[in-house]
CSV table of C-alpha atoms in Angstrom, one decimal:
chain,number,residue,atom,x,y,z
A,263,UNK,CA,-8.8,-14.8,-17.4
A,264,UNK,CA,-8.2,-11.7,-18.8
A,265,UNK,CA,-11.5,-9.2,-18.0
A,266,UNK,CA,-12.0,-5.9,-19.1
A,267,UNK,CA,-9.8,-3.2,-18.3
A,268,UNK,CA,-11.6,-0.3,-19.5
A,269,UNK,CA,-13.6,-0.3,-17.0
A,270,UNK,CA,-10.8,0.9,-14.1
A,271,UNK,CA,-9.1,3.5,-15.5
A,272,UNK,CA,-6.0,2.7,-13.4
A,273,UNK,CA,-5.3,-0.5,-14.6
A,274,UNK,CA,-5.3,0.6,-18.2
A,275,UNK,CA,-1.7,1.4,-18.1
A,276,UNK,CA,-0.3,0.0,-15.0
A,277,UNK,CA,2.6,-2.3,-14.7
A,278,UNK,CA,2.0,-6.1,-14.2
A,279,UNK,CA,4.3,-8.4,-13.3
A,280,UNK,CA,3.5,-11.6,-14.0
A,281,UNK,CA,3.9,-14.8,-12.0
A,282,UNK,CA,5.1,-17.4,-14.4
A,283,UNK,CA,3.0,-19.9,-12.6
A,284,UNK,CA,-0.8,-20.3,-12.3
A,285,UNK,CA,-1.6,-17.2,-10.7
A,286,UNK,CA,-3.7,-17.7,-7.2
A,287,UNK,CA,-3.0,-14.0,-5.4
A,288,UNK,CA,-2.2,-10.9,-6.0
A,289,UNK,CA,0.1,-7.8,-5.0
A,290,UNK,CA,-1.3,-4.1,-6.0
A,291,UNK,CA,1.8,-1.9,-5.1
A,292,UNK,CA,1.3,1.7,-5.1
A,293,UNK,CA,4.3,3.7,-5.4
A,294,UNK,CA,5.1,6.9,-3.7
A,295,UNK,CA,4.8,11.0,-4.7
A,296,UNK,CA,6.5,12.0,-8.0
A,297,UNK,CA,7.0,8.6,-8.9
A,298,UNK,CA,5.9,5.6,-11.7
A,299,UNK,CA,4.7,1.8,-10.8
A,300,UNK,CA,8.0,0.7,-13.0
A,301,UNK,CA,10.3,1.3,-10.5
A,302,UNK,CA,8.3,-1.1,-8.0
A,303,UNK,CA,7.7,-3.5,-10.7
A,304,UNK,CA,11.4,-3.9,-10.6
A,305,UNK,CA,12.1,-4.2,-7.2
A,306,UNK,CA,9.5,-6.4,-6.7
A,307,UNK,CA,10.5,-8.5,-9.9
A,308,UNK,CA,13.6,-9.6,-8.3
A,309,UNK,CA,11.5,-11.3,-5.2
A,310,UNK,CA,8.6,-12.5,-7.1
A,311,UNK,CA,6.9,-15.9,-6.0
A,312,UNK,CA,5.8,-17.8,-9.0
A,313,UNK,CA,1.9,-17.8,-8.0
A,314,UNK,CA,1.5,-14.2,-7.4
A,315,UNK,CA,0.4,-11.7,-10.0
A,316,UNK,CA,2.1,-8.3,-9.3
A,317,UNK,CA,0.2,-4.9,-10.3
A,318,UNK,CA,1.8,-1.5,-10.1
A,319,UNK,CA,-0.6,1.1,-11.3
A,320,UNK,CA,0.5,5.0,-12.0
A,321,UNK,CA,-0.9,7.7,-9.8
A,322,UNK,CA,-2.5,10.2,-11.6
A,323,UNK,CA,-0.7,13.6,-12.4
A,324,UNK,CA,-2.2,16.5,-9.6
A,325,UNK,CA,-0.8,20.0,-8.4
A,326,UNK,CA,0.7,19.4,-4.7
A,327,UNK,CA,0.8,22.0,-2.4
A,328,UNK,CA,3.2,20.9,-0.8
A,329,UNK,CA,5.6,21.1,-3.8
A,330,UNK,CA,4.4,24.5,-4.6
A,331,UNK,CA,1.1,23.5,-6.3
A,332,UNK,CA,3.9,21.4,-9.4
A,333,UNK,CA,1.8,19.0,-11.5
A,334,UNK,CA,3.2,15.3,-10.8
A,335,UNK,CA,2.1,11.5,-9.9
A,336,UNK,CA,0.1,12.0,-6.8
A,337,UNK,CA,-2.5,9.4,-5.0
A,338,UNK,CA,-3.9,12.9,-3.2
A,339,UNK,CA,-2.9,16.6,-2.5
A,340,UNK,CA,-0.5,16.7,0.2
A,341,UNK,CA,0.1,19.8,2.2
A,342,UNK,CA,2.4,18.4,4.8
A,343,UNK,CA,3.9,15.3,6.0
A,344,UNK,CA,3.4,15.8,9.5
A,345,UNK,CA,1.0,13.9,12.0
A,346,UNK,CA,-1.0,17.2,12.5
A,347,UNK,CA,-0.7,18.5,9.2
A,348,UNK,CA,-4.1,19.2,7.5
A,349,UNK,CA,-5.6,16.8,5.0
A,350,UNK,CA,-7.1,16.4,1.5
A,351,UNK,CA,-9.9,14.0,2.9
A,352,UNK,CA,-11.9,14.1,-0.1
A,353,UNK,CA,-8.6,13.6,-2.4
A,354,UNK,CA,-7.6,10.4,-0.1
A,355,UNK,CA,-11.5,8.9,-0.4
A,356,UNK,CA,-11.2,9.2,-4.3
A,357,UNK,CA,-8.0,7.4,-4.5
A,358,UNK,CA,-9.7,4.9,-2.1
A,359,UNK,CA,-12.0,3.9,-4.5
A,360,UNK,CA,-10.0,4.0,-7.4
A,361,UNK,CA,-7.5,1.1,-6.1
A,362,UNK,CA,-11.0,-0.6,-3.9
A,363,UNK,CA,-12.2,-1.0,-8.3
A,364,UNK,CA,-8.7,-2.8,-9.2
A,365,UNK,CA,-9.6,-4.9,-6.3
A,366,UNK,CA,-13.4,-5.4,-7.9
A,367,UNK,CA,-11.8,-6.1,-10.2
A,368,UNK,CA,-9.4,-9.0,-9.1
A,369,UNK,CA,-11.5,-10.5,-7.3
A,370,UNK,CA,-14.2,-11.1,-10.5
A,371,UNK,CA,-11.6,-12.3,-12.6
A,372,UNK,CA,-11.2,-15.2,-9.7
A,373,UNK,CA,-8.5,-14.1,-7.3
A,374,UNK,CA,-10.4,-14.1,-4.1
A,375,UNK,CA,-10.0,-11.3,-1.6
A,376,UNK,CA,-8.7,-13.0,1.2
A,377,UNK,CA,-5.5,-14.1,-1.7
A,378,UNK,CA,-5.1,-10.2,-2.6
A,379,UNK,CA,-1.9,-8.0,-0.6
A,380,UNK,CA,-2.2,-3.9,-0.9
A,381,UNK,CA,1.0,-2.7,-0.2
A,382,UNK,CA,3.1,0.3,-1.1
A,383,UNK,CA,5.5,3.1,-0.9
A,384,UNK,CA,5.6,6.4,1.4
A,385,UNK,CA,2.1,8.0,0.3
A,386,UNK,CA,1.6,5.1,-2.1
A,387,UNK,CA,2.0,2.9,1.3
A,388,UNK,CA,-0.5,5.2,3.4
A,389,UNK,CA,-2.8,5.2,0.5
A,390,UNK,CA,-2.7,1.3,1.0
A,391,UNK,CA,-3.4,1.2,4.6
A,392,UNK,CA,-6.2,3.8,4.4
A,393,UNK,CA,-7.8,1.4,1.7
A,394,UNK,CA,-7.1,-1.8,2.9
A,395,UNK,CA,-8.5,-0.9,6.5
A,396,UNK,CA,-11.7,0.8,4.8
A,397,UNK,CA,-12.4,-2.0,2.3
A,398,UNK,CA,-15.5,-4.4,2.7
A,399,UNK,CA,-13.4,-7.1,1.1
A,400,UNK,CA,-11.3,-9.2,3.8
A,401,UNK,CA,-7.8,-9.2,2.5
A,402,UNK,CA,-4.7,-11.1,3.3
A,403,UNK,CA,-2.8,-8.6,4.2
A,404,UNK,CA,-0.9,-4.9,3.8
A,405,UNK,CA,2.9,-3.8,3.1
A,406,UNK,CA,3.3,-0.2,4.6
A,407,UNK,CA,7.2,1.0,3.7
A,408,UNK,CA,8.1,4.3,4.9
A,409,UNK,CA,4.3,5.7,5.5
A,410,UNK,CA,1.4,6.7,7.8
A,411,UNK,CA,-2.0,6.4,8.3
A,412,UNK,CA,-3.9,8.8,6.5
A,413,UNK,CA,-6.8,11.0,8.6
A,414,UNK,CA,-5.5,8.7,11.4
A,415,UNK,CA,-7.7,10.5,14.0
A,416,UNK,CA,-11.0,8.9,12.0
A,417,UNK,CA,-9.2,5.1,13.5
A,418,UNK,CA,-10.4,2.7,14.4
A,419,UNK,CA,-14.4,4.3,14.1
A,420,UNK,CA,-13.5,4.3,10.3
A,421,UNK,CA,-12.7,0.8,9.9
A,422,UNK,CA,-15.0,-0.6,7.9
A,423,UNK,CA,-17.3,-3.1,9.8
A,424,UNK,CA,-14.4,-4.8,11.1
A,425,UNK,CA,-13.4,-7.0,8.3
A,426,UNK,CA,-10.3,-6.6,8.4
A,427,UNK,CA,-10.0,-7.0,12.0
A,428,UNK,CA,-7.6,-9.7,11.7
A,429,UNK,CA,-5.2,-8.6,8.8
A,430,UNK,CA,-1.3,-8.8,8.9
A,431,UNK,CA,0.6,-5.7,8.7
A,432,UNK,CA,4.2,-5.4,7.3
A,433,UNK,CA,5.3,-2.0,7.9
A,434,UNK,CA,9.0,-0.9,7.2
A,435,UNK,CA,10.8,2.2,7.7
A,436,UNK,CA,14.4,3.6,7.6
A,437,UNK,CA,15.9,5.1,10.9
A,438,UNK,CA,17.7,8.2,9.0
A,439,UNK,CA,14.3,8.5,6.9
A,440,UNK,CA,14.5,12.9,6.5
A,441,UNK,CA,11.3,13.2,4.6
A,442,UNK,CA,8.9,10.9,6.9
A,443,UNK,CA,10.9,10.4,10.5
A,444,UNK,CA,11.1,6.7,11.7
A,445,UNK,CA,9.0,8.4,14.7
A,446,UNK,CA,6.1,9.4,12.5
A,447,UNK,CA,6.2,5.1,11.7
A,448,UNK,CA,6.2,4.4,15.7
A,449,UNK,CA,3.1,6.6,15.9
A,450,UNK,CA,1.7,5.3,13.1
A,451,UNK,CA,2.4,1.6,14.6
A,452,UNK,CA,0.8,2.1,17.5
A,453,UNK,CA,-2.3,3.6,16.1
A,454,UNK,CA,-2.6,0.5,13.3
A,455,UNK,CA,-2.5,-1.6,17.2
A,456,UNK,CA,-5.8,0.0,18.3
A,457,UNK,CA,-7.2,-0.7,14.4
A,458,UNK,CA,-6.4,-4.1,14.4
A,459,UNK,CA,-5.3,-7.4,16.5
A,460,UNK,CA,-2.0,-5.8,18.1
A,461,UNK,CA,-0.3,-8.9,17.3
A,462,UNK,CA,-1.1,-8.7,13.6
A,463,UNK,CA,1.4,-5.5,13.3
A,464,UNK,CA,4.7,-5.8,12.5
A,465,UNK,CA,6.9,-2.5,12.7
A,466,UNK,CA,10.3,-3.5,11.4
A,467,UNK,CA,13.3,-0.8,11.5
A,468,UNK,CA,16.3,-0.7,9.6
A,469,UNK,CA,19.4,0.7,10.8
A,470,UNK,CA,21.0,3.7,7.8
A,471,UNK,CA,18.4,3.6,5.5
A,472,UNK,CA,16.7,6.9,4.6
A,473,UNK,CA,13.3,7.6,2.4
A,474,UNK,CA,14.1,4.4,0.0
A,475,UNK,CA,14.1,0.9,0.4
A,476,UNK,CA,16.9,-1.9,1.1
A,477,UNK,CA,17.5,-5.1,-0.1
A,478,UNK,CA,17.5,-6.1,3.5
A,479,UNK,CA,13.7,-5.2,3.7
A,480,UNK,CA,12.9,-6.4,0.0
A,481,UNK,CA,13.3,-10.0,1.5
A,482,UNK,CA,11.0,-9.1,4.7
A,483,UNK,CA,8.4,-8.7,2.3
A,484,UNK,CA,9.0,-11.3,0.5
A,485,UNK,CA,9.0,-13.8,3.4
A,486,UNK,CA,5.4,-11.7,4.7
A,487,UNK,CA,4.2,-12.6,1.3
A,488,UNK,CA,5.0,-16.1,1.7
A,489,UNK,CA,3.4,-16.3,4.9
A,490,UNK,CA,0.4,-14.6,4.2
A,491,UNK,CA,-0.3,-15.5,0.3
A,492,UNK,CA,1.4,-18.9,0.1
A,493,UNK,CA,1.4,-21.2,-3.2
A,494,UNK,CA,-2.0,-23.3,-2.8
């Protein structure tokens, strides 16, 4: 089923990745600051499961203050990457809803919600735990790679209702990450415990590996995805 596009603006031009198979779940990947969805569509080409559909919208194009108001792919403003650093609140609850309307959207074209991952990249990857954890949809689960949780101090009051109570966390981060310290991941760890089932959160770490990904943790989300979207 194909449904209407038109109607969520981000899916217009994002990347999909198809399955090959009869598609029964779902993977929106958001990537991070500065960046495209075709990058992720790569990576995530080469670990692909042959039920799973694999969507990698483009953020829209915004000043960032914290690159000296430049105009690039953004989810929201950023004016630091800091746990105390002061937040566009109003930017992050826009970008909320726009990737909560690909879900919509999903999940009328047959996909249920509880078959749909959010996962993504640095502020792509806090964007999807912000959204996932306020969504009235029960998913199946959320990668987090090298991110945070955004306005972190409105947790767990901000969950919404408690659907997603239950929901299996991936989150990955390099130890010799200079842009978002390994440390900043611990916190946010912890906090994601007090948001949801502690045993639900997984904090892997990887050993070298800076503000990028590894092959090493390609395959740890490719075996969460297995476990928590498997072929039906």
């Amino acid at each position: 089923m194909c449904g209407n596009n038109m109607s969520v603006p981000l899916l217009t031009d994002a990347v999909t990745v198809p399955g090959g198979d009869r598609e029964t779940a779902a993977v929106i990947f958001l990537h991070g600051l500065g960046d495209t969805g075709h990058g992720w569509a790569e990576s995530l080409s080469a670990i692909k499961l042959p039920h799973v559909k694999y969507i990698c919208p483009h953020a829209p194009r915004i000043p960032v203050t914290l690159n000296m108001k430049m105009v690039m792919p953004a989810w929201f403003d950023l004016m630091g990457l800091s746990p105390d650093a002061p937040e566009d609140e109003a930017g992050i609850k826009k970008a909320a809803d726009s990737i909560k309307s690909i879900i919509e959207h999903e999940v009328k074209n047959g996909i249920p919600a509880n078959r749909i991952v959010l996962g993504g990249f640095s502020q792509g990857g806090a964007l999807s735990l912000y959204t996932a954890l306020t969504c009235q949809h029960k998913l199946a689960g959320i990668v987090g790679l090298s991110c945070w949780l955004p306005l972190h101090k409105t947790f767990p009051q901000q969950a919404a209702s408690g659907v997603n109570k239950d929901i299996s966390i991936l989150q990955c981060h390099g130890e010799a990450d200079p842009m978002i310290p390994v440390r900043f991941g611990t916190l946010t760890s912890e906090k994601l415990k007090s948001v949801v089932t502690p045993s639900k959160v997984q904090f892997k770490t990887y050993p070298g590996v800076m503000h990028s990904t590894s092959q090493e943790e390609m395959m740890a989300v490719k075996d969460f995805l297995e476990k928590v979207i498997p072929r039906v």
